[in-house]
Short mmCIF file of C-alpha atoms and ligand atoms in Angstrom, two decimals:
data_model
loop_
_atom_site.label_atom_id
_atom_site.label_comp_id
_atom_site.label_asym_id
_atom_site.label_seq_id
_atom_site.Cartn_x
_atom_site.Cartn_y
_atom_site.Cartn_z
CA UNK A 8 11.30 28.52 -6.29
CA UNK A 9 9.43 26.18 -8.72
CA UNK A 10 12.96 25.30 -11.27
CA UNK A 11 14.86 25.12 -7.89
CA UNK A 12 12.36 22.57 -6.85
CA UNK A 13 11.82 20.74 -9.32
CA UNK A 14 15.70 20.47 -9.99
CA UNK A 15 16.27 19.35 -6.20
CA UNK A 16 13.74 16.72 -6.84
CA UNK A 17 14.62 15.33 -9.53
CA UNK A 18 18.56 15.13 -8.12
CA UNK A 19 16.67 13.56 -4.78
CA UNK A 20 15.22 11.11 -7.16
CA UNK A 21 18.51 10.06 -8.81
CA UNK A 22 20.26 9.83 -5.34
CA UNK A 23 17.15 7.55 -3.83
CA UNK A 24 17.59 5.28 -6.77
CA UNK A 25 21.46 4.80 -7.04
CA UNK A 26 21.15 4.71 -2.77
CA UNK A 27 18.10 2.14 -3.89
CA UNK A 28 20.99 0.21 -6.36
CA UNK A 29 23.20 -0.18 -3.49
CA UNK A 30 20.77 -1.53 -0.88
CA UNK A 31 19.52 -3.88 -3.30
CA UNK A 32 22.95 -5.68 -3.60
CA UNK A 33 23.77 -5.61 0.58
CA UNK A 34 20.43 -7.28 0.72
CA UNK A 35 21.83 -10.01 -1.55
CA UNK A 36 25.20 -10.70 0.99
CA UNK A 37 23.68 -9.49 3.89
CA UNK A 38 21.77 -12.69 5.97
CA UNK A 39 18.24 -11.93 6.50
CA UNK A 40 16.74 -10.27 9.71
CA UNK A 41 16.04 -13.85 11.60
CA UNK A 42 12.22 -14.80 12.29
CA UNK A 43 10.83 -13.04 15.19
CA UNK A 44 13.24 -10.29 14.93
CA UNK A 45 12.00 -8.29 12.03
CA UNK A 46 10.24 -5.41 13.63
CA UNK A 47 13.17 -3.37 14.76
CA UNK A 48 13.85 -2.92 18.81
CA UNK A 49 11.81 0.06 20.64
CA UNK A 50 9.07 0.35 17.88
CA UNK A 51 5.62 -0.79 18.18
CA UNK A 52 5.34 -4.13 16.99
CA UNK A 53 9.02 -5.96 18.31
CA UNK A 54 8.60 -9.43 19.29
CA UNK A 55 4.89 -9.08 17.71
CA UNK A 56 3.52 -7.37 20.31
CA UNK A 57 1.03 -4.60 18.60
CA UNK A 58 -0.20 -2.13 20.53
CA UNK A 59 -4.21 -2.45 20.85
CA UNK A 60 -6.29 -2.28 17.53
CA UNK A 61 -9.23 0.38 18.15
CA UNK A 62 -11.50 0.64 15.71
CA UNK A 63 -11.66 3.81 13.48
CA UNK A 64 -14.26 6.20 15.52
CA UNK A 65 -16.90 8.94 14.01
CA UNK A 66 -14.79 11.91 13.07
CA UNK A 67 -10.87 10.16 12.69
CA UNK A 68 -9.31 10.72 9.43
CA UNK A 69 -8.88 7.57 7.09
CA UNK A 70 -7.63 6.79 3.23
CA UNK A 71 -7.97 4.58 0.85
CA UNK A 72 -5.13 2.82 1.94
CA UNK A 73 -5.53 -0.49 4.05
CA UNK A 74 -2.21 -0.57 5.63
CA UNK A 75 -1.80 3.28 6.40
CA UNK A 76 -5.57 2.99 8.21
CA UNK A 77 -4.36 -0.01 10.04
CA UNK A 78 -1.31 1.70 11.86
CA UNK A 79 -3.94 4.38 13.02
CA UNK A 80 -5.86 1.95 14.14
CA UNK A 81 -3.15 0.56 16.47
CA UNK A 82 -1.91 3.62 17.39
CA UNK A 83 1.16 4.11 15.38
CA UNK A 84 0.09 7.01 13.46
CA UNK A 85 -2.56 9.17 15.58
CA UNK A 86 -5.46 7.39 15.59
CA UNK A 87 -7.52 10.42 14.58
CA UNK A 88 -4.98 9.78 11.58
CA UNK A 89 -4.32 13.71 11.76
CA UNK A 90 -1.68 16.19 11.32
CA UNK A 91 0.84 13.56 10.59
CA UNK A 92 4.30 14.67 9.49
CA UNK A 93 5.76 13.48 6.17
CA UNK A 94 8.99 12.33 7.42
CA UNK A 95 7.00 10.68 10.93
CA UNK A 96 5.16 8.74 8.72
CA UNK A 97 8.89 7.93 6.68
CA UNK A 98 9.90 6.27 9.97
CA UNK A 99 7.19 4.51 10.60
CA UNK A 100 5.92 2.72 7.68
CA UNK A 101 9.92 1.69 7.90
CA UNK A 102 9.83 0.05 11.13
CA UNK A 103 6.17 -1.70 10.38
CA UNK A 104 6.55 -3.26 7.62
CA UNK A 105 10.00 -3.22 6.62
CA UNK A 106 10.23 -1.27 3.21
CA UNK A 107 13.61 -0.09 2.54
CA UNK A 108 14.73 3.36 3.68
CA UNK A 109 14.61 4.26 -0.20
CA UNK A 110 10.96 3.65 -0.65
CA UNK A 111 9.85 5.17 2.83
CA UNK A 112 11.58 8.15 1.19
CA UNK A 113 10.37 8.00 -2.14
CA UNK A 114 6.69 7.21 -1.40
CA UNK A 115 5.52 10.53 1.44
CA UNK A 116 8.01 12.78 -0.55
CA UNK A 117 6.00 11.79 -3.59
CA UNK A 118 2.72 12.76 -1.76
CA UNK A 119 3.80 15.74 -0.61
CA UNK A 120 4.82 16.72 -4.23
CA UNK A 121 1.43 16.24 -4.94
CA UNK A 122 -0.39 17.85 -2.66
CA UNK A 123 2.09 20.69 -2.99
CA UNK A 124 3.43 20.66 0.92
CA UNK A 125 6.99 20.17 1.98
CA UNK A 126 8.22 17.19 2.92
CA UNK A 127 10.48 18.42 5.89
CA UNK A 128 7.99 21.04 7.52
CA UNK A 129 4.42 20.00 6.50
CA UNK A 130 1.66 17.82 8.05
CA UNK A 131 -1.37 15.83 6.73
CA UNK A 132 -4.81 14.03 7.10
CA UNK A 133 -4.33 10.44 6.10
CA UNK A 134 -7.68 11.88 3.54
CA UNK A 135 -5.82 14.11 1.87
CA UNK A 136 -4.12 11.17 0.38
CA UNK A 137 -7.43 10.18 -1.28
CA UNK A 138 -7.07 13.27 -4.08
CA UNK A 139 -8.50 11.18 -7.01
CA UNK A 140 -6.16 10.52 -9.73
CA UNK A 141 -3.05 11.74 -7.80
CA UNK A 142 -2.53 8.24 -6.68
CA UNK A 143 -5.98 7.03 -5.45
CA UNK A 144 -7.58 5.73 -8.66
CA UNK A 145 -10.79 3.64 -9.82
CA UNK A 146 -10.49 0.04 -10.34
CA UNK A 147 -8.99 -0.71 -7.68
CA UNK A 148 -9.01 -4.28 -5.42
CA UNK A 149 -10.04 -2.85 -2.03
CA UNK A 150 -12.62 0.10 -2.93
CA UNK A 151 -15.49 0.85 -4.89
CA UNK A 152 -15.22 3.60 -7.14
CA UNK A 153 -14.92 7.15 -6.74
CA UNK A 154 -18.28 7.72 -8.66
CA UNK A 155 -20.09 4.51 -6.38
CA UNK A 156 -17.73 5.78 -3.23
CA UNK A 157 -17.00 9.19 -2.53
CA UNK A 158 -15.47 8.25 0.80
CA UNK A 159 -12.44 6.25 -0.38
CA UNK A 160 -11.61 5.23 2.91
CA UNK A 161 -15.35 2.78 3.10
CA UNK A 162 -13.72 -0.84 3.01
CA UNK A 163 -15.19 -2.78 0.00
CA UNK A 164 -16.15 -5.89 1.57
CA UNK A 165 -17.67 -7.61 -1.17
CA UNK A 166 -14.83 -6.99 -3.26
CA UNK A 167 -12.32 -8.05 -1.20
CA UNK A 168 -14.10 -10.99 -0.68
CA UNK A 169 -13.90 -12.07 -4.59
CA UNK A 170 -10.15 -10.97 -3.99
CA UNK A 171 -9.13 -13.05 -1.12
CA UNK A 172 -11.59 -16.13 -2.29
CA UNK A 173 -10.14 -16.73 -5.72
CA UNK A 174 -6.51 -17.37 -4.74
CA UNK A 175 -4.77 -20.76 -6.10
CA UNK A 176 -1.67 -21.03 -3.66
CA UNK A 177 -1.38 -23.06 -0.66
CA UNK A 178 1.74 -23.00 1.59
CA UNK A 179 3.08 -25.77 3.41
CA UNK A 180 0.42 -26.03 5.80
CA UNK A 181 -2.03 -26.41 3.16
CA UNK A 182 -3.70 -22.69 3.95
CA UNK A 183 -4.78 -20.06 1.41
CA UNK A 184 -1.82 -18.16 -0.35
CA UNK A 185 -2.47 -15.47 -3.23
CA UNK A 186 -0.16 -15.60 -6.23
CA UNK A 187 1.53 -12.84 -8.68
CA UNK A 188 -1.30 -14.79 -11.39
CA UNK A 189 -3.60 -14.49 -9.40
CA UNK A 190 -3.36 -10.71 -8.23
CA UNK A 191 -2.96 -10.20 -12.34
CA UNK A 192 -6.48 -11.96 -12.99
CA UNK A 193 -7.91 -9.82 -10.06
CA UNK A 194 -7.26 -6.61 -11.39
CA UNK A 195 -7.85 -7.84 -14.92
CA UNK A 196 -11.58 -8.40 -13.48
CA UNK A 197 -11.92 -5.24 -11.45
CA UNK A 198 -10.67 -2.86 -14.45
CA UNK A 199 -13.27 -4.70 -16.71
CA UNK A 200 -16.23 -4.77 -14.30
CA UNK A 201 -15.13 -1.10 -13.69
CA UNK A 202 -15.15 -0.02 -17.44
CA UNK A 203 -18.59 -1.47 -17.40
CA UNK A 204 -20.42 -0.07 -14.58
CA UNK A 205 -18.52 3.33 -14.05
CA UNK A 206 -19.57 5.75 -15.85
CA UNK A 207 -16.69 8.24 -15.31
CA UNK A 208 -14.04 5.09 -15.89
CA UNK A 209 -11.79 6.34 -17.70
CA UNK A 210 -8.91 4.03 -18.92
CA UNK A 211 -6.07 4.07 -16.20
CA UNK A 212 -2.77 5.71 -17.39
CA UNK A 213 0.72 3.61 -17.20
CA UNK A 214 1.62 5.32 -14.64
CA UNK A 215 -1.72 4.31 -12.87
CA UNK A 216 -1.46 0.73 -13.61
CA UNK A 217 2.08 0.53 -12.14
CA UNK A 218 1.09 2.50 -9.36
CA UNK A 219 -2.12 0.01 -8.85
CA UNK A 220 0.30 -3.10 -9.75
CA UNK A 221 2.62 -1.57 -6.66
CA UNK A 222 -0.03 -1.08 -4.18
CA UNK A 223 -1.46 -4.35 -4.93
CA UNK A 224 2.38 -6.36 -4.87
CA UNK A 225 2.21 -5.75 -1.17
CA UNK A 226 -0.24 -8.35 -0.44
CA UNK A 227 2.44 -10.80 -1.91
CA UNK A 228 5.59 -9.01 -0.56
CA UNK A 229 5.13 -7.80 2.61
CA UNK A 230 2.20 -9.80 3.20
CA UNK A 231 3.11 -13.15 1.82
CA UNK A 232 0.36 -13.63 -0.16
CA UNK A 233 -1.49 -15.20 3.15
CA UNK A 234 -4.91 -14.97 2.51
CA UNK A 235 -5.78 -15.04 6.26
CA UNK A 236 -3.07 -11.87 7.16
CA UNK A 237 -4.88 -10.40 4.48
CA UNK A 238 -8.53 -11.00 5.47
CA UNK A 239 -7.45 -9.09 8.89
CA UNK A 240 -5.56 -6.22 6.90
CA UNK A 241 -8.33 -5.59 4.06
CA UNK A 242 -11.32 -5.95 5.85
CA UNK A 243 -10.51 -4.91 9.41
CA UNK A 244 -7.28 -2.61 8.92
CA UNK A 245 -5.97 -4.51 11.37
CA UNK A 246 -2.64 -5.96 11.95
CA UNK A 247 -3.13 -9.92 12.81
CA UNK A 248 -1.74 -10.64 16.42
CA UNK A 249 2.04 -11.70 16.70
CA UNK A 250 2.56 -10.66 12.62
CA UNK A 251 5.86 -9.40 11.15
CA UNK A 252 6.59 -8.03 7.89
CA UNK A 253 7.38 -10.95 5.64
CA UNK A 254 10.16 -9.05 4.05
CA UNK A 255 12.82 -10.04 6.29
CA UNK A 256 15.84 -8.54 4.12
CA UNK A 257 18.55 -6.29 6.43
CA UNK A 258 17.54 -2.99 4.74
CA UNK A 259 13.99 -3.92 3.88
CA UNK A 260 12.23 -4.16 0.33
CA UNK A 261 14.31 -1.81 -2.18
CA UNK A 262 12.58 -0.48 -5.25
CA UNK A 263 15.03 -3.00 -6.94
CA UNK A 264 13.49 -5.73 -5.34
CA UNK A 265 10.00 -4.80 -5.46
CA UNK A 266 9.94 -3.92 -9.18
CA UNK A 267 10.28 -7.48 -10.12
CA UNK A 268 7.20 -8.51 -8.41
CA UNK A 269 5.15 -5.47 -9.76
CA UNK A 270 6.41 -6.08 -13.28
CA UNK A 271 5.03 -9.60 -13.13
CA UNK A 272 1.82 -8.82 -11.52
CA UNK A 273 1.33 -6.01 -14.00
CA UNK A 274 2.43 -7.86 -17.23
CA UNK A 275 -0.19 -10.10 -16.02
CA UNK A 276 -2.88 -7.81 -16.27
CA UNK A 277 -5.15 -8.91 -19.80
CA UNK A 278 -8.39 -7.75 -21.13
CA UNK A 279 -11.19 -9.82 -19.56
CA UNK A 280 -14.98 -9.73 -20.67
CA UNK A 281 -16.68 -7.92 -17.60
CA UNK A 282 -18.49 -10.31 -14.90
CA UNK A 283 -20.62 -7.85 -13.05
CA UNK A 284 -23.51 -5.59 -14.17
CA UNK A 285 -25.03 -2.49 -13.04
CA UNK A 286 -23.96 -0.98 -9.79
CA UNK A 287 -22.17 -2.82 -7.31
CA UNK A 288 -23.96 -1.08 -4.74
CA UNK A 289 -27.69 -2.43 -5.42
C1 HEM B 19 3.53 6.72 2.36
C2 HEM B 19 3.11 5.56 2.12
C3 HEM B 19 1.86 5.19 1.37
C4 HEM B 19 0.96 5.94 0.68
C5 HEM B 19 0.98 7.45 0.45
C6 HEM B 19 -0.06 5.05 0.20
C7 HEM B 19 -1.15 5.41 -0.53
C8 HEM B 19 -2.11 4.55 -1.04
C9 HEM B 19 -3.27 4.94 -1.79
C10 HEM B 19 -3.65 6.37 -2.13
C11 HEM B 19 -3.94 3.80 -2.12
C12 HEM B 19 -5.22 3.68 -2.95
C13 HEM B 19 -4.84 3.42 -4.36
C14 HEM B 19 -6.04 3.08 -5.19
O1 HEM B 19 -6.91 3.92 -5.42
O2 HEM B 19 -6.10 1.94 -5.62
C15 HEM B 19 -3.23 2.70 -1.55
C16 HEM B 19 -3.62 1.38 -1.66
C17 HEM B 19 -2.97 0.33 -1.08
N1 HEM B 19 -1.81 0.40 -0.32
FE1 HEM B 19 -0.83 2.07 0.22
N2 HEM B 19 0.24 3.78 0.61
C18 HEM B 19 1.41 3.83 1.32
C19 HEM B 19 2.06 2.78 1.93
C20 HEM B 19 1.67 1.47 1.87
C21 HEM B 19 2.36 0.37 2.51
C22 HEM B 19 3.61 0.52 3.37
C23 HEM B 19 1.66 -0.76 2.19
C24 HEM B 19 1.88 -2.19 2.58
C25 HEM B 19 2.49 -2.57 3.60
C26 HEM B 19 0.54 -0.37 1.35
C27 HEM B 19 -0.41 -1.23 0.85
C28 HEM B 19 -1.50 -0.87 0.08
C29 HEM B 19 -2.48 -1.81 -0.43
C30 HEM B 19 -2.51 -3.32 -0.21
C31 HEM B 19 -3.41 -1.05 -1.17
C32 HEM B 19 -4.65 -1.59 -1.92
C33 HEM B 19 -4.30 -1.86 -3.35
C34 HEM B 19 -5.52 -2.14 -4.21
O3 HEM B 19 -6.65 -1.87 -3.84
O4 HEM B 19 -5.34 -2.66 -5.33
N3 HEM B 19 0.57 0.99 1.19
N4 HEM B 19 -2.12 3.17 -0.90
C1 NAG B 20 0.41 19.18 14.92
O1 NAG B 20 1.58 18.56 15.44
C2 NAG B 20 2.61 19.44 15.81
C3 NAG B 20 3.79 18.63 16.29
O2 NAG B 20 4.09 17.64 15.35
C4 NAG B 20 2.12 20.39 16.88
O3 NAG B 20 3.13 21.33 17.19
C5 NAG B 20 0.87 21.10 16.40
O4 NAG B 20 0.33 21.89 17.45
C6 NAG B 20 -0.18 20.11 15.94
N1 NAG B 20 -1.32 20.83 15.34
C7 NAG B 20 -2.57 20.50 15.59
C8 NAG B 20 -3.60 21.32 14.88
O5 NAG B 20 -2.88 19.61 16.35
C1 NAG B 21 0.94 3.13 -4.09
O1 NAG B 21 0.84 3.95 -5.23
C2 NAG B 21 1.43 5.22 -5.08
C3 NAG B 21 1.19 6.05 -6.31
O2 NAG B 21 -0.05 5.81 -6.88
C4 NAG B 21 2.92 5.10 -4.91
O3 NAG B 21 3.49 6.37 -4.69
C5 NAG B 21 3.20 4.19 -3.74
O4 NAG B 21 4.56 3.87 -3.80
C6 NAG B 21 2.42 2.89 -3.82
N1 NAG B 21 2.57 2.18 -2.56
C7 NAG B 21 3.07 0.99 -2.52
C8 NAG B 21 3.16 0.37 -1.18
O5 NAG B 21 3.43 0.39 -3.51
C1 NAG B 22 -10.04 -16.40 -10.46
O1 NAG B 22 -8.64 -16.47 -10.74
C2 NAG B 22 -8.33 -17.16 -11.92
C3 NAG B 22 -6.80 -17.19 -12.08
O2 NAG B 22 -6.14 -17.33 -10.86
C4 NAG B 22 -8.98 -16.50 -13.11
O3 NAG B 22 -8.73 -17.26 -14.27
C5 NAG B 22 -10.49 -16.38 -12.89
O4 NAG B 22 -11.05 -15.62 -13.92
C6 NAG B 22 -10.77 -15.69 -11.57
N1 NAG B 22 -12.20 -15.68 -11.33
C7 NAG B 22 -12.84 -14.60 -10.91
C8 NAG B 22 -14.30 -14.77 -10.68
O5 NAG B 22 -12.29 -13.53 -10.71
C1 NAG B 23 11.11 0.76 -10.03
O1 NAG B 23 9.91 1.25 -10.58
C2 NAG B 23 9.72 2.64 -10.39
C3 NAG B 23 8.32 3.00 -10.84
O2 NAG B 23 8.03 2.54 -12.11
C4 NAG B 23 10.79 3.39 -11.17
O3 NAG B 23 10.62 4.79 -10.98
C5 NAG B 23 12.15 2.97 -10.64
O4 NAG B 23 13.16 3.56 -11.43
C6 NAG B 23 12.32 1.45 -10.65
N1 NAG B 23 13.52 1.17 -9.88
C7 NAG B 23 14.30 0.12 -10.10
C8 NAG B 23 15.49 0.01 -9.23
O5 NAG B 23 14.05 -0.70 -10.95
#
């Protein structure tokens, strides 16, 4: 079973890639999903109507994740964010915020590699996501660390506040808009401040800083770098009322497109004299 796997995997991988090259380029000719049209017809969200936002209660299942929280918190996954199927939540994170059908693939198969389920038959709690160092990792923008925060899902308020309050874009209306420099200097600060309080910090792997560069890229892709989406979506896990995915491409944001943006954010990323001391929690 395990070479069979890991064979079909890896010959899933190639396929979601070359499927991945192929999208990328009908994005190019295709004409964009028009404004108010994004969200596809019959799923929550079309014509920006969300279904209501209910706050996370005593006992529901949350991650670390700020935009997999927020569709239990509206209902589109089960708001006790249980027993969710891999390829249910495939569908979904497709329709909501328009990621390509590559990536909706790519991303839960990848989780269920890693916490050894299958893909096609298996369920999960959106905390099982949280397995530290699988993908969940310290230094992140949105959550304390592991060793200050066992409960990964605890929104960091004060540091998404330095996040969202040290942005240098405006758009045309003169409001609030993060750049790809300043998501770089962000997690420049948090992995210094975390080397310097965290103990257990250890010094994120490549793979971790992509992975940390990705998650981060969405506040400027699918987000739009719009500092007041992103207020709603950090610290309330909630979708703001009437939004759309600001990826308006036919077949959503390919790997191919996404890269670029991660790449830049990550390249970004410098070695910065820490600004905080002692424990963020006292
Ligand atoms: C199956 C899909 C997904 C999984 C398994 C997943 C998992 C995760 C995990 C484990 C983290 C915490 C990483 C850390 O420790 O820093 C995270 C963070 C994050 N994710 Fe997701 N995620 C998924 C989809 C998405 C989507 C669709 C979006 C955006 C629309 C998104 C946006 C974010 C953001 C903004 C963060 C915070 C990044 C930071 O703190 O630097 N995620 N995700
Ligand atoms: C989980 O969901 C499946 C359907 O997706 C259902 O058959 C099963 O009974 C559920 N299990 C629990 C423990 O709720
Ligand atoms: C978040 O990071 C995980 C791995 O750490 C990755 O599988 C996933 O694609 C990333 N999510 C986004 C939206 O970039
Ligand atoms: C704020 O962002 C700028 C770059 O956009 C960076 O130079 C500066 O160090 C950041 N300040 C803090 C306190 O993070
Ligand atoms: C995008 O980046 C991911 C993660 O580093 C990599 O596995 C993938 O091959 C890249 N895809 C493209 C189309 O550049």
């Amino acid at each position: 079973m395990g070479i069979v796997h890991k064979v079909t995997n890896t010959l899933l991988n190639v396929y979601i890639f070359s499927w991945d090259a192929l999208l990328s380029l009908l994005n190019l000719v295709l004409p964009n999903k028009p404004i108010g049209k994004v969200t596809p017809k019959g799923h929550p969200g079309f014509g920006g109507e969300w279904p209501e936002y209910v706050p996370r209660k005593e006992g529901d299942s949350r991650c670390s994740c700020p935009a997999l929280n927020a569709m239990a918190n509206h209902g589109i996954l089960p708001h006790d964010g249980r027993n969710i199927s891999f390829t249910e939540m495939n569908h979904k994170i497709r329709a909501t915020y328009n990621f390509a059908p590559t990536f909706c693939l790519f991303v839960p198969n990848y989780a269920a590699e890693y916490l050894k389920k299958s893909y096609s038959k298996d369920t999960f709690d959106l905390q099982d996501l949280d397995l530290h160092n699988a993908i969940e990792h310290d230094g992140s923008l949105v959550r304390e660390d592991v060793y200050f925060s066992p409960d990964q899902s605890k929104i960091a308020v004060p540091l998404i506040e330095d996040l969202l309050t040290n942005v240098s874009g405006k758009d045309a209306n003169g409001k609030p808009l993060m750049t790809p420099e300043d998501l770089s200097a962000s997690l420049s600060q948090r992995y210094a401040d975390a080397k310097d309080t965290n103990p257990e910090f250890k010094p994120l792997s490549l793979a971790h800083k992509t992975f940390g560069a990705a998650n981060a890229s969405t506040m400027l892709t699918i987000f739009g770098g719009r500092v007041e989406d992103l207020r709603s979506v950090l610290l309330y896990e909630r979708l703001p009322e009437r939004w759309e995915s600001r990826v308006r491409s036919h077949f959503g944001l390919t790997f191919g497109a996404f890269n670029s943006t991660v790449f830049k954010v990550k390249r970004g990323v410098k070695e910065v004299p820490p600004k905080v001391k002692g424990n963020p929690d006292t």
